[in-house]
Amino acid sequence: MKERILVTGGTGYIGSHTVVELQNSGYEVIIIDNLSNSNADVVDNIEKVSGIRPVFEKLDCLDFNGLDAVFTKYPGIKAIIHFAASKAVGESVQKPLLYYRNNLVSLINLLELMPKHNVGGIVFSSSCTVYGQPDELPVTEQAPIKKAESPYGNTKQINEEIVRDTVT
């Protein structure tokens, strides 16, 4: 049996390319996406490229019970790659609470469900915005983290701290 990987935001641009690479590497992929920034047709395109149709569950990561049901329906998920997030800097300034709710609670829900379902690891997709205005380019992970300049960037900084504090 192939190892299972859950990809949240798996019908987005980066998520869909990651799904193809995972499938080509021999993993069974389960995609969760609420389709707020993408289209279900992407699943068809993934199948055309990889020759494998990934499992797709239309679901918002804010839905704790729905996430719990997905983990129950597909036992043995080894890891999560978490791309699902609201991502527009400008919109985050206009709708900060939407960004804080979506970007923080979705990660917290996943982290709370991981031990219950014996999920061993998570990859969190962060952003260069965690470095604020960088002192030099290109930005590396050795760059100092500065105050975020948008609610979006702040959610990524906070999520990095949440992961650091909860994942061992």
PDB file of C-alpha atoms in Angstrom:
ATOM      1  CA  MET A   1       0.000   0.000   0.000  1.00  0.00           C
ATOM      2  CA  LYS A   2       1.287   3.450  -0.914  1.00  0.00           C
ATOM      3  CA  GLU A   3       1.954   5.976   1.820  1.00  0.00           C
ATOM      4  CA  ARG A   4      -0.761   8.615   2.071  1.00  0.00           C
ATOM      5  CA  ILE A   5      -0.078  12.331   2.099  1.00  0.00           C
ATOM      6  CA  LEU A   6      -2.760  14.955   2.710  1.00  0.00           C
ATOM      7  CA  VAL A   7      -2.349  18.174   0.714  1.00  0.00           C
ATOM      8  CA  THR A   8      -4.496  21.092   1.814  1.00  0.00           C
ATOM      9  CA  GLY A   9      -5.008  23.678  -0.891  1.00  0.00           C
ATOM     10  CA  GLY A  10      -4.088  20.950  -3.352  1.00  0.00           C
ATOM     11  CA  THR A  11      -5.975  22.456  -6.290  1.00  0.00           C
ATOM     12  CA  GLY A  12      -4.075  25.747  -6.073  1.00  0.00           C
ATOM     13  CA  TYR A  13      -1.056  26.470  -8.262  1.00  0.00           C
ATOM     14  CA  ILE A  14       1.687  25.313  -5.889  1.00  0.00           C
ATOM     15  CA  GLY A  15      -0.507  22.631  -4.344  1.00  0.00           C
ATOM     16  CA  SER A  16      -1.430  21.028  -7.659  1.00  0.00           C
ATOM     17  CA  HIS A  17       2.195  20.907  -8.799  1.00  0.00           C
ATOM     18  CA  THR A  18       3.163  19.365  -5.481  1.00  0.00           C
ATOM     19  CA  VAL A  19       0.426  16.738  -5.864  1.00  0.00           C
ATOM     20  CA  VAL A  20       1.805  15.728  -9.268  1.00  0.00           C
ATOM     21  CA  GLU A  21       5.329  15.401  -7.860  1.00  0.00           C
ATOM     22  CA  LEU A  22       4.088  13.364  -4.895  1.00  0.00           C
ATOM     23  CA  GLN A  23       2.148  11.033  -7.187  1.00  0.00           C
ATOM     24  CA  ASN A  24       5.150  10.655  -9.474  1.00  0.00           C
ATOM     25  CA  SER A  25       7.171   9.728  -6.376  1.00  0.00           C
ATOM     26  CA  GLY A  26       4.771   6.932  -5.473  1.00  0.00           C
ATOM     27  CA  TYR A  27       2.540   8.547  -2.843  1.00  0.00           C
ATOM     28  CA  GLU A  28      -1.226   8.334  -2.636  1.00  0.00           C
ATOM     29  CA  VAL A  29      -2.472  11.902  -2.323  1.00  0.00           C
ATOM     30  CA  ILE A  30      -5.626  13.143  -0.674  1.00  0.00           C
ATOM     31  CA  ILE A  31      -6.465  16.741  -1.556  1.00  0.00           C
ATOM     32  CA  ILE A  32      -8.568  18.982   0.640  1.00  0.00           C
ATOM     33  CA  ASP A  33      -9.594  22.292  -0.880  1.00  0.00           C
ATOM     34  CA  ASN A  34     -12.572  24.606  -0.469  1.00  0.00           C
ATOM     35  CA  LEU A  35     -12.057  25.909  -4.045  1.00  0.00           C
ATOM     36  CA  SER A  36     -12.072  29.552  -2.894  1.00  0.00           C
ATOM     37  CA  ASN A  37      -8.991  30.301  -5.040  1.00  0.00           C
ATOM     38  CA  SER A  38      -9.123  27.447  -7.509  1.00  0.00           C
ATOM     39  CA  ASN A  39     -11.337  25.155  -9.529  1.00  0.00           C
ATOM     40  CA  ALA A  40     -12.296  21.479  -9.268  1.00  0.00           C
ATOM     41  CA  ASP A  41     -11.204  21.026 -12.903  1.00  0.00           C
ATOM     42  CA  VAL A  42      -7.632  21.110 -11.589  1.00  0.00           C
ATOM     43  CA  VAL A  43      -8.143  17.546 -10.330  1.00  0.00           C
ATOM     44  CA  ASP A  44      -8.826  16.469 -13.941  1.00  0.00           C
ATOM     45  CA  ASN A  45      -5.661  18.255 -15.054  1.00  0.00           C
ATOM     46  CA  ILE A  46      -3.591  16.579 -12.346  1.00  0.00           C
ATOM     47  CA  GLU A  47      -4.847  13.239 -13.635  1.00  0.00           C
ATOM     48  CA  LYS A  48      -3.939  14.195 -17.225  1.00  0.00           C
ATOM     49  CA  VAL A  49      -0.394  15.111 -16.209  1.00  0.00           C
ATOM     50  CA  SER A  50       0.352  12.289 -13.772  1.00  0.00           C
ATOM     51  CA  GLY A  51      -1.952   9.560 -15.047  1.00  0.00           C
ATOM     52  CA  ILE A  52      -3.304   9.200 -11.511  1.00  0.00           C
ATOM     53  CA  ARG A  53      -6.490  10.761 -10.180  1.00  0.00           C
ATOM     54  CA  PRO A  54      -5.933  12.034  -6.652  1.00  0.00           C
ATOM     55  CA  VAL A  55      -8.619  11.728  -4.027  1.00  0.00           C
ATOM     56  CA  PHE A  56     -10.394  15.073  -3.737  1.00  0.00           C
ATOM     57  CA  GLU A  57     -12.490  16.264  -0.815  1.00  0.00           C
ATOM     58  CA  LYS A  58     -14.144  19.666  -1.122  1.00  0.00           C
ATOM     59  CA  LEU A  59     -13.766  20.945   2.403  1.00  0.00           C
ATOM     60  CA  ASP A  60     -12.800  24.066   4.281  1.00  0.00           C
ATOM     61  CA  CYS A  61      -9.978  23.514   6.784  1.00  0.00           C
ATOM     62  CA  LEU A  62     -11.952  25.612   9.264  1.00  0.00           C
ATOM     63  CA  ASP A  63     -14.414  22.699   9.499  1.00  0.00           C
ATOM     64  CA  PHE A  64     -12.898  20.703  12.370  1.00  0.00           C
ATOM     65  CA  ASN A  65     -15.481  17.914  12.224  1.00  0.00           C
ATOM     66  CA  GLY A  66     -15.132  17.674   8.440  1.00  0.00           C
ATOM     67  CA  LEU A  67     -11.342  17.374   8.748  1.00  0.00           C
ATOM     68  CA  ASP A  68     -11.738  14.749  11.448  1.00  0.00           C
ATOM     69  CA  ALA A  69     -14.038  12.793   9.120  1.00  0.00           C
ATOM     70  CA  VAL A  70     -11.476  12.931   6.293  1.00  0.00           C
ATOM     71  CA  PHE A  71      -8.761  11.529   8.550  1.00  0.00           C
ATOM     72  CA  THR A  72     -11.163   8.765   9.594  1.00  0.00           C
ATOM     73  CA  LYS A  73     -12.200   8.031   5.992  1.00  0.00           C
ATOM     74  CA  TYR A  74      -8.556   7.792   4.841  1.00  0.00           C
ATOM     75  CA  PRO A  75      -6.657   6.136   7.696  1.00  0.00           C
ATOM     76  CA  GLY A  76      -2.898   5.974   7.643  1.00  0.00           C
ATOM     77  CA  ILE A  77      -2.131   9.496   6.446  1.00  0.00           C
ATOM     78  CA  LYS A  78       1.586   9.844   7.150  1.00  0.00           C
ATOM     79  CA  ALA A  79       1.998  13.582   6.697  1.00  0.00           C
ATOM     80  CA  ILE A  80       0.288  16.822   5.756  1.00  0.00           C
ATOM     81  CA  ILE A  81       1.485  19.490   3.364  1.00  0.00           C
ATOM     82  CA  HIS A  82      -0.470  22.599   4.311  1.00  0.00           C
ATOM     83  CA  PHE A  83      -0.914  25.133   1.498  1.00  0.00           C
ATOM     84  CA  ALA A  84      -4.515  26.182   2.217  1.00  0.00           C
ATOM     85  CA  ALA A  85      -4.599  29.854   3.201  1.00  0.00           C
ATOM     86  CA  SER A  86      -5.952  33.222   2.271  1.00  0.00           C
ATOM     87  CA  LYS A  87      -3.048  34.845   0.465  1.00  0.00           C
ATOM     88  CA  ALA A  88      -3.615  38.378  -0.849  1.00  0.00           C
ATOM     89  CA  VAL A  89      -1.661  41.020   1.064  1.00  0.00           C
ATOM     90  CA  GLY A  90      -3.945  43.881   0.040  1.00  0.00           C
ATOM     91  CA  GLU A  91      -7.116  41.993   0.880  1.00  0.00           C
ATOM     92  CA  SER A  92      -5.663  41.084   4.263  1.00  0.00           C
ATOM     93  CA  VAL A  93      -5.425  44.782   5.101  1.00  0.00           C
ATOM     94  CA  GLN A  94      -9.094  45.225   4.172  1.00  0.00           C
ATOM     95  CA  LYS A  95     -10.291  42.019   5.873  1.00  0.00           C
ATOM     96  CA  PRO A  96      -7.818  41.220   8.641  1.00  0.00           C
ATOM     97  CA  LEU A  97     -10.173  39.061  10.726  1.00  0.00           C
ATOM     98  CA  LEU A  98     -10.913  36.831   7.734  1.00  0.00           C
ATOM     99  CA  TYR A  99      -7.157  36.235   7.369  1.00  0.00           C
ATOM    100  CA  TYR A 100      -6.557  35.629  11.044  1.00  0.00           C
ATOM    101  CA  ARG A 101      -9.482  33.202  11.293  1.00  0.00           C
ATOM    102  CA  ASN A 102      -8.712  31.285   8.118  1.00  0.00           C
ATOM    103  CA  ASN A 103      -4.947  31.126   8.282  1.00  0.00           C
ATOM    104  CA  LEU A 104      -4.577  30.469  11.999  1.00  0.00           C
ATOM    105  CA  VAL A 105      -7.560  28.227  12.750  1.00  0.00           C
ATOM    106  CA  SER A 106      -6.966  25.980   9.733  1.00  0.00           C
ATOM    107  CA  LEU A 107      -3.446  25.185  10.953  1.00  0.00           C
ATOM    108  CA  ILE A 108      -4.585  24.763  14.553  1.00  0.00           C
ATOM    109  CA  ASN A 109      -7.309  22.331  13.453  1.00  0.00           C
ATOM    110  CA  LEU A 110      -4.770  20.208  11.585  1.00  0.00           C
ATOM    111  CA  LEU A 111      -2.293  20.236  14.470  1.00  0.00           C
ATOM    112  CA  GLU A 112      -5.012  19.215  16.939  1.00  0.00           C
ATOM    113  CA  LEU A 113      -6.106  16.312  14.726  1.00  0.00           C
ATOM    114  CA  MET A 114      -2.624  14.985  13.955  1.00  0.00           C
ATOM    115  CA  PRO A 115      -2.070  13.089  17.228  1.00  0.00           C
ATOM    116  CA  LYS A 116      -5.608  11.672  17.213  1.00  0.00           C
ATOM    117  CA  HIS A 117      -5.002  10.169  13.761  1.00  0.00           C
ATOM    118  CA  ASN A 118      -1.300   9.318  14.214  1.00  0.00           C
ATOM    119  CA  VAL A 119      -0.125  11.727  11.521  1.00  0.00           C
ATOM    120  CA  GLY A 120       3.646  11.926  11.830  1.00  0.00           C
ATOM    121  CA  GLY A 121       4.562  15.207  10.190  1.00  0.00           C
ATOM    122  CA  ILE A 122       3.486  18.467   8.662  1.00  0.00           C
ATOM    123  CA  VAL A 123       5.040  20.777   6.109  1.00  0.00           C
ATOM    124  CA  PHE A 124       3.765  24.324   6.555  1.00  0.00           C
ATOM    125  CA  SER A 125       3.914  26.609   3.535  1.00  0.00           C
ATOM    126  CA  SER A 126       5.091  29.941   4.843  1.00  0.00           C
ATOM    127  CA  SER A 127       5.994  33.121   2.985  1.00  0.00           C
ATOM    128  CA  CYS A 128       8.860  35.498   2.429  1.00  0.00           C
ATOM    129  CA  THR A 129       6.635  38.103   4.093  1.00  0.00           C
ATOM    130  CA  VAL A 130       7.770  36.752   7.479  1.00  0.00           C
ATOM    131  CA  TYR A 131      11.029  38.647   6.916  1.00  0.00           C
ATOM    132  CA  GLY A 132       9.280  42.024   6.522  1.00  0.00           C
ATOM    133  CA  GLN A 133      11.414  44.399   4.455  1.00  0.00           C
ATOM    134  CA  PRO A 134      14.603  42.349   4.031  1.00  0.00           C
ATOM    135  CA  ASP A 135      18.006  43.935   4.497  1.00  0.00           C
ATOM    136  CA  GLU A 136      19.424  42.151   1.465  1.00  0.00           C
ATOM    137  CA  LEU A 137      18.365  40.047  -1.482  1.00  0.00           C
ATOM    138  CA  PRO A 138      18.004  37.226  -2.089  1.00  0.00           C
ATOM    139  CA  VAL A 139      16.274  36.470   1.190  1.00  0.00           C
ATOM    140  CA  THR A 140      17.476  33.319   2.928  1.00  0.00           C
ATOM    141  CA  GLU A 141      16.245  31.592   6.053  1.00  0.00           C
ATOM    142  CA  GLN A 142      19.137  33.229   7.903  1.00  0.00           C
ATOM    143  CA  ALA A 143      17.579  36.682   7.364  1.00  0.00           C
ATOM    144  CA  PRO A 144      16.211  38.290  10.522  1.00  0.00           C
ATOM    145  CA  ILE A 145      12.463  38.070  10.993  1.00  0.00           C
ATOM    146  CA  LYS A 146      11.015  41.567  11.199  1.00  0.00           C
ATOM    147  CA  LYS A 147       7.603  42.967  11.985  1.00  0.00           C
ATOM    148  CA  ALA A 148       5.102  41.864   9.365  1.00  0.00           C
ATOM    149  CA  GLU A 149       3.753  44.608   7.151  1.00  0.00           C
ATOM    150  CA  SER A 150       0.295  43.090   6.631  1.00  0.00           C
ATOM    151  CA  PRO A 151      -2.172  40.855   8.431  1.00  0.00           C
ATOM    152  CA  TYR A 152      -1.321  38.154   5.851  1.00  0.00           C
ATOM    153  CA  GLY A 153       2.365  38.326   6.739  1.00  0.00           C
ATOM    154  CA  ASN A 154       1.538  38.365  10.428  1.00  0.00           C
ATOM    155  CA  THR A 155      -0.550  35.178  10.082  1.00  0.00           C
ATOM    156  CA  LYS A 156       2.447  33.465   8.510  1.00  0.00           C
ATOM    157  CA  GLN A 157       4.724  34.650  11.339  1.00  0.00           C
ATOM    158  CA  ILE A 158       2.255  33.518  13.992  1.00  0.00           C
ATOM    159  CA  ASN A 159       1.765  30.159  12.263  1.00  0.00           C
ATOM    160  CA  GLU A 160       5.520  29.582  12.215  1.00  0.00           C
ATOM    161  CA  GLU A 161       5.522  30.193  15.966  1.00  0.00           C
ATOM    162  CA  ILE A 162       2.562  27.829  16.437  1.00  0.00           C
ATOM    163  CA  VAL A 163       4.386  25.091  14.523  1.00  0.00           C
ATOM    164  CA  ARG A 164       7.595  25.714  16.491  1.00  0.00           C
ATOM    165  CA  ASP A 165       5.681  25.539  19.789  1.00  0.00           C
ATOM    166  CA  THR A 166       3.651  22.410  19.048  1.00  0.00           C
ATOM    167  CA  VAL A 167       5.562  20.121  16.702  1.00  0.00           C
ATOM    168  CA  THR A 168       8.410  18.147  18.184  1.00  0.00           C
TER     169      THR A 168
END
